[in-house]
């Protein structure tokens, strides 16, 4: 129950972080938002090391760095797919794949959730697809490449959750330090190679910092859920319900309207959380 609660809070915090990141992206270039938010997250996790101590070791850092590279690669592919494909296709493909991959991994490695929890996982996967749908019309000349990129992006995001879970349970927050160092290095290298600025746009810095701090806080909660003995097939899928939070904030803060499909997705997400927690 503790692991499930931590994962659900993680999803809520991820949702707020994504909302702030999306808001910041309207005022600054995407690479600047990603790079600076990653740096803010690194500062947070470094500050948490004395509070949530763990055993420093090469294994923890290596798993974390590998996870960070997977997450950063997934982010780059996701943005490329959004820019070159149709959002109503790319977003749900990425979201559902990122949720499904840890579930498949967990079951393949011997995890056996209760039937009620497994039913919750199935409902959660449906919820992720529904809340990620948009009413955007397909782009003219859309090819299969953005869809393939969306699948790979989702697999990379799912891999991030898996790789973090493979770090030693006594490692504390060191895997997240390794993850953020690796992802930040990759993003800065890409920015320099493509001559993209990391300078924030006017008025965007508070939103960027907020997004980075909350994103890392959500990662911390996820890692604590895993380290407390939570099954990755349950914890990761609960954390993957974060689009619900982003969607609700867009509705009540920005006044964006929710379609019937998205509203159904919110209902499915609530049902999934209840089933998994009860199981």
Tab-separated table of C-alpha atoms in Angstrom:
chain	number	residue	atom	x	y	z
A	1	UNK	CA	0.000	0.000	0.000
A	2	UNK	CA	2.862	2.379	0.805
A	3	UNK	CA	4.494	1.762	-2.582
A	4	UNK	CA	1.191	2.309	-4.404
A	5	UNK	CA	0.567	5.565	-2.524
A	6	UNK	CA	4.061	6.848	-3.306
A	7	UNK	CA	3.586	5.943	-6.979
A	8	UNK	CA	0.241	7.754	-7.147
A	9	UNK	CA	1.721	10.875	-5.555
A	10	UNK	CA	4.614	10.539	-8.006
A	11	UNK	CA	2.136	10.565	-10.908
A	12	UNK	CA	0.441	13.692	-9.555
A	13	UNK	CA	3.761	15.503	-9.183
A	14	UNK	CA	4.908	14.369	-12.651
A	15	UNK	CA	1.663	15.807	-14.029
A	16	UNK	CA	2.268	19.211	-12.449
A	17	UNK	CA	5.868	19.195	-13.661
A	18	UNK	CA	4.782	18.448	-17.233
A	19	UNK	CA	2.195	21.219	-17.063
A	20	UNK	CA	4.830	23.741	-15.959
A	21	UNK	CA	7.266	22.453	-18.583
A	22	UNK	CA	4.670	22.810	-21.312
A	23	UNK	CA	3.830	26.323	-20.115
A	24	UNK	CA	7.526	27.240	-20.105
A	25	UNK	CA	7.916	25.856	-23.644
A	26	UNK	CA	5.546	28.558	-24.834
A	27	UNK	CA	8.023	31.201	-23.647
A	28	UNK	CA	11.380	29.546	-24.335
A	29	UNK	CA	12.977	27.058	-26.722
A	30	UNK	CA	12.428	23.414	-25.890
A	31	UNK	CA	16.145	22.664	-25.486
A	32	UNK	CA	16.483	25.501	-22.980
A	33	UNK	CA	13.487	24.227	-21.016
A	34	UNK	CA	14.820	20.665	-20.954
A	35	UNK	CA	18.422	21.592	-20.152
A	36	UNK	CA	17.716	24.115	-17.401
A	37	UNK	CA	14.976	22.002	-15.817
A	38	UNK	CA	17.357	19.041	-15.727
A	39	UNK	CA	19.937	21.214	-13.950
A	40	UNK	CA	17.347	22.360	-11.399
A	41	UNK	CA	16.465	18.726	-10.747
A	42	UNK	CA	20.128	17.854	-10.245
A	43	UNK	CA	20.451	20.567	-7.597
A	44	UNK	CA	17.398	19.199	-5.783
A	45	UNK	CA	18.562	15.593	-5.673
A	46	UNK	CA	22.049	16.692	-4.599
A	47	UNK	CA	20.443	18.557	-1.701
A	48	UNK	CA	18.426	15.477	-0.743
A	49	UNK	CA	21.484	13.203	-0.429
A	50	UNK	CA	22.065	14.029	3.275
A	51	UNK	CA	18.331	13.673	4.020
A	52	UNK	CA	17.831	10.399	2.128
A	53	UNK	CA	21.278	8.825	2.486
A	54	UNK	CA	22.320	5.705	0.636
A	55	UNK	CA	25.346	3.602	-0.102
A	56	UNK	CA	27.475	5.291	-2.739
A	57	UNK	CA	28.774	2.844	-5.296
A	58	UNK	CA	29.640	2.369	-8.939
A	59	UNK	CA	26.690	0.013	-9.486
A	60	UNK	CA	24.150	2.610	-8.352
A	61	UNK	CA	25.689	5.311	-10.532
A	62	UNK	CA	25.969	3.061	-13.596
A	63	UNK	CA	22.328	1.965	-13.427
A	64	UNK	CA	21.317	5.564	-12.855
A	65	UNK	CA	23.410	6.914	-15.718
A	66	UNK	CA	22.064	4.255	-18.078
A	67	UNK	CA	18.533	5.195	-17.019
A	68	UNK	CA	19.307	8.883	-17.569
A	69	UNK	CA	20.582	8.255	-21.089
A	70	UNK	CA	17.476	6.203	-21.904
A	71	UNK	CA	15.206	8.943	-20.570
A	72	UNK	CA	17.019	11.707	-22.452
A	73	UNK	CA	17.021	9.720	-25.700
A	74	UNK	CA	13.305	9.075	-25.250
A	75	UNK	CA	12.678	12.790	-24.758
A	76	UNK	CA	14.543	13.755	-27.927
A	77	UNK	CA	12.704	11.106	-29.973
A	78	UNK	CA	9.375	12.142	-28.468
A	79	UNK	CA	9.818	15.787	-29.427
A	80	UNK	CA	10.964	14.765	-32.916
A	81	UNK	CA	7.897	12.560	-33.333
A	82	UNK	CA	5.611	15.375	-32.171
A	83	UNK	CA	7.225	17.789	-34.620
A	84	UNK	CA	6.981	15.397	-37.579
A	85	UNK	CA	3.862	13.389	-36.836
A	86	UNK	CA	0.322	13.763	-35.544
A	87	UNK	CA	0.045	14.432	-31.814
A	88	UNK	CA	-3.176	12.423	-31.482
A	89	UNK	CA	-1.195	9.387	-32.663
A	90	UNK	CA	2.261	10.064	-31.220
A	91	UNK	CA	1.213	10.935	-27.659
A	92	UNK	CA	-0.911	7.844	-26.899
A	93	UNK	CA	1.573	5.503	-28.609
A	94	UNK	CA	4.414	6.879	-26.493
A	95	UNK	CA	2.389	6.919	-23.280
A	96	UNK	CA	0.975	3.418	-23.639
A	97	UNK	CA	4.346	1.926	-24.599
A	98	UNK	CA	6.122	3.593	-21.678
A	99	UNK	CA	3.506	2.166	-19.311
A	100	UNK	CA	3.416	-1.298	-20.868
A	101	UNK	CA	7.170	-1.973	-21.040
A	102	UNK	CA	7.742	-2.044	-17.238
A	103	UNK	CA	4.650	-4.218	-16.817
A	104	UNK	CA	5.967	-6.766	-19.320
A	105	UNK	CA	9.405	-6.647	-17.681
A	106	UNK	CA	7.988	-7.152	-14.208
A	107	UNK	CA	5.848	-10.122	-15.238
A	108	UNK	CA	8.715	-11.636	-17.242
A	109	UNK	CA	11.047	-11.438	-14.242
A	110	UNK	CA	8.659	-13.229	-11.921
A	111	UNK	CA	6.387	-10.590	-10.423
A	112	UNK	CA	2.902	-11.934	-9.770
A	113	UNK	CA	0.461	-9.200	-8.718
A	114	UNK	CA	-2.926	-10.143	-7.325
A	115	UNK	CA	-5.715	-10.546	-9.933
A	116	UNK	CA	-7.379	-7.322	-8.767
A	117	UNK	CA	-4.131	-5.396	-9.207
A	118	UNK	CA	-3.589	-6.943	-12.647
A	119	UNK	CA	-7.065	-5.787	-13.633
A	120	UNK	CA	-6.051	-2.327	-12.441
A	121	UNK	CA	-2.959	-2.456	-14.658
A	122	UNK	CA	-5.114	-3.246	-17.694
A	123	UNK	CA	-7.489	-0.387	-16.855
A	124	UNK	CA	-4.521	1.951	-16.332
A	125	UNK	CA	-3.108	1.151	-19.774
A	126	UNK	CA	-6.466	2.031	-21.311
A	127	UNK	CA	-6.569	5.244	-19.258
A	128	UNK	CA	-3.120	6.330	-20.462
A	129	UNK	CA	-4.181	5.930	-24.088
A	130	UNK	CA	-7.459	7.796	-23.604
A	131	UNK	CA	-6.100	10.797	-21.700
A	132	UNK	CA	-3.303	11.204	-24.246
A	133	UNK	CA	-5.686	11.488	-27.196
A	134	UNK	CA	-6.172	14.860	-28.867
A	135	UNK	CA	-8.511	16.117	-31.544
A	136	UNK	CA	-5.636	17.112	-33.823
A	137	UNK	CA	-6.209	16.256	-37.470
A	138	UNK	CA	-3.622	14.004	-39.149
A	139	UNK	CA	-0.834	15.885	-40.884
A	140	UNK	CA	-0.676	15.699	-44.658
A	141	UNK	CA	2.033	13.338	-45.832
A	142	UNK	CA	2.473	11.752	-42.407
A	143	UNK	CA	4.688	8.657	-42.651
A	144	UNK	CA	5.322	5.692	-40.393
A	145	UNK	CA	8.620	7.139	-39.107
A	146	UNK	CA	7.051	9.341	-36.381
A	147	UNK	CA	4.997	6.371	-35.176
A	148	UNK	CA	8.119	4.199	-34.977
A	149	UNK	CA	9.902	7.017	-33.144
A	150	UNK	CA	6.943	7.223	-30.736
A	151	UNK	CA	7.212	3.476	-29.992
A	152	UNK	CA	10.972	3.733	-29.406
A	153	UNK	CA	10.483	6.844	-27.287
A	154	UNK	CA	7.914	5.057	-25.138
A	155	UNK	CA	10.212	2.054	-24.780
A	156	UNK	CA	13.026	4.386	-23.687
A	157	UNK	CA	10.795	6.040	-21.078
A	158	UNK	CA	9.739	2.610	-19.825
A	159	UNK	CA	13.380	1.587	-19.802
A	160	UNK	CA	14.131	4.560	-17.553
A	161	UNK	CA	11.763	3.162	-14.908
A	162	UNK	CA	13.179	-0.351	-15.292
A	163	UNK	CA	16.830	0.661	-15.112
A	164	UNK	CA	16.256	2.757	-11.991
A	165	UNK	CA	14.580	-0.213	-10.333
A	166	UNK	CA	17.667	-2.370	-10.980
A	167	UNK	CA	19.895	-0.177	-8.801
A	168	UNK	CA	20.631	-1.571	-5.309
A	169	UNK	CA	17.831	-0.914	-2.806
A	170	UNK	CA	20.297	0.625	-0.353
A	171	UNK	CA	21.634	3.125	-2.899
A	172	UNK	CA	19.390	5.953	-1.725
A	173	UNK	CA	19.222	8.779	-4.251
A	174	UNK	CA	22.561	8.076	-5.918
A	175	UNK	CA	20.937	6.423	-8.977
A	176	UNK	CA	19.037	9.663	-9.630
A	177	UNK	CA	22.256	11.656	-9.345
A	178	UNK	CA	23.799	9.419	-11.998
A	179	UNK	CA	20.664	9.636	-14.144
A	180	UNK	CA	20.534	13.403	-14.078
A	181	UNK	CA	24.276	13.832	-14.702
A	182	UNK	CA	24.072	11.589	-17.769
A	183	UNK	CA	20.908	13.142	-19.203
A	184	UNK	CA	22.122	16.685	-18.587
A	185	UNK	CA	25.427	15.921	-20.305
A	186	UNK	CA	23.588	14.500	-23.329
A	187	UNK	CA	21.201	17.462	-23.592
A	188	UNK	CA	23.977	20.049	-23.324
A	189	UNK	CA	26.045	18.170	-25.923
A	190	UNK	CA	23.073	18.097	-28.303
A	191	UNK	CA	22.402	21.789	-27.735
A	192	UNK	CA	26.010	22.692	-28.524
A	193	UNK	CA	26.135	20.382	-31.558
A	194	UNK	CA	22.952	21.867	-33.016
A	195	UNK	CA	23.774	25.449	-31.983
A	196	UNK	CA	20.621	25.772	-29.881
A	197	UNK	CA	20.543	28.258	-27.031
A	198	UNK	CA	20.015	27.240	-23.419
A	199	UNK	CA	19.057	30.779	-22.478
A	200	UNK	CA	15.545	30.982	-21.009
A	201	UNK	CA	12.958	33.198	-22.644
A	202	UNK	CA	11.509	36.228	-20.834
A	203	UNK	CA	9.445	35.168	-17.827
A	204	UNK	CA	10.079	31.465	-18.381
A	205	UNK	CA	12.724	30.737	-15.738
A	206	UNK	CA	10.376	30.266	-12.723
A	207	UNK	CA	8.292	27.771	-14.704
A	208	UNK	CA	11.414	25.947	-15.916
A	209	UNK	CA	12.831	25.671	-12.400
A	210	UNK	CA	9.466	24.551	-11.053
A	211	UNK	CA	9.187	21.890	-13.737
A	212	UNK	CA	12.697	20.588	-13.042
A	213	UNK	CA	12.306	20.507	-9.266
A	214	UNK	CA	8.922	18.772	-9.411
A	215	UNK	CA	10.074	16.302	-12.055
A	216	UNK	CA	12.945	15.265	-9.811
A	217	UNK	CA	10.643	15.121	-6.772
A	218	UNK	CA	8.408	12.738	-8.722
A	219	UNK	CA	11.432	10.602	-9.612
A	220	UNK	CA	12.405	10.511	-5.942
A	221	UNK	CA	8.927	9.313	-4.989
A	222	UNK	CA	9.025	6.640	-7.697
A	223	UNK	CA	12.426	5.396	-6.538
A	224	UNK	CA	11.256	5.300	-2.920
A	225	UNK	CA	8.243	3.253	-4.031
A	226	UNK	CA	10.523	0.739	-5.744
A	227	UNK	CA	12.985	0.642	-2.854
A	228	UNK	CA	10.142	0.004	-0.402
A	229	UNK	CA	9.429	-3.276	-2.180
A	230	UNK	CA	6.823	-2.186	-4.700
A	231	UNK	CA	6.481	-4.327	-7.823
A	232	UNK	CA	7.654	-2.430	-10.902
A	233	UNK	CA	4.692	-3.815	-12.865
A	234	UNK	CA	2.426	-1.873	-10.483
A	235	UNK	CA	4.543	1.085	-9.390
A	236	UNK	CA	5.608	2.100	-12.888
A	237	UNK	CA	2.107	1.901	-14.340
A	238	UNK	CA	0.717	4.053	-11.510
A	239	UNK	CA	3.460	6.638	-12.065
A	240	UNK	CA	2.596	6.570	-15.768
A	241	UNK	CA	-0.851	8.034	-15.044
A	242	UNK	CA	0.727	11.502	-14.852
A	243	UNK	CA	-1.052	12.811	-18.021
A	244	UNK	CA	-4.234	12.943	-15.935
A	245	UNK	CA	-2.758	15.652	-13.708
A	246	UNK	CA	-1.479	17.640	-16.676
A	247	UNK	CA	-4.859	17.372	-18.356
A	248	UNK	CA	-6.803	18.543	-15.301
A	249	UNK	CA	-4.471	21.494	-14.755
A	250	UNK	CA	-4.860	22.518	-18.388
A	251	UNK	CA	-8.628	22.371	-17.885
A	252	UNK	CA	-8.880	24.330	-14.644
A	253	UNK	CA	-5.909	26.700	-14.972
A	254	UNK	CA	-5.831	27.429	-18.702
A	255	UNK	CA	-9.506	26.787	-19.384
A	256	UNK	CA	-8.842	24.124	-22.031
A	257	UNK	CA	-11.825	21.898	-22.758
A	258	UNK	CA	-11.676	18.154	-22.236
A	259	UNK	CA	-13.195	15.869	-24.846
A	260	UNK	CA	-15.410	12.910	-23.949
A	261	UNK	CA	-12.563	10.484	-24.643
A	262	UNK	CA	-10.222	12.318	-22.257
A	263	UNK	CA	-12.899	12.510	-19.560
A	264	UNK	CA	-13.379	8.770	-19.910
A	265	UNK	CA	-9.613	8.363	-19.519
A	266	UNK	CA	-9.689	10.297	-16.238
A	267	UNK	CA	-12.411	7.965	-14.981
A	268	UNK	CA	-10.438	4.898	-16.032
A	269	UNK	CA	-7.336	6.272	-14.279
A	270	UNK	CA	-9.215	6.724	-10.997
A	271	UNK	CA	-10.616	3.207	-11.294
A	272	UNK	CA	-7.162	1.795	-12.009
A	273	UNK	CA	-5.677	3.475	-8.958
A	274	UNK	CA	-8.413	2.027	-6.736
A	275	UNK	CA	-7.987	-1.488	-8.149
A	276	UNK	CA	-4.189	-1.504	-7.848
A	277	UNK	CA	-4.254	-0.071	-4.333
A	278	UNK	CA	-6.885	-2.618	-3.263
A	279	UNK	CA	-4.923	-5.463	-4.839
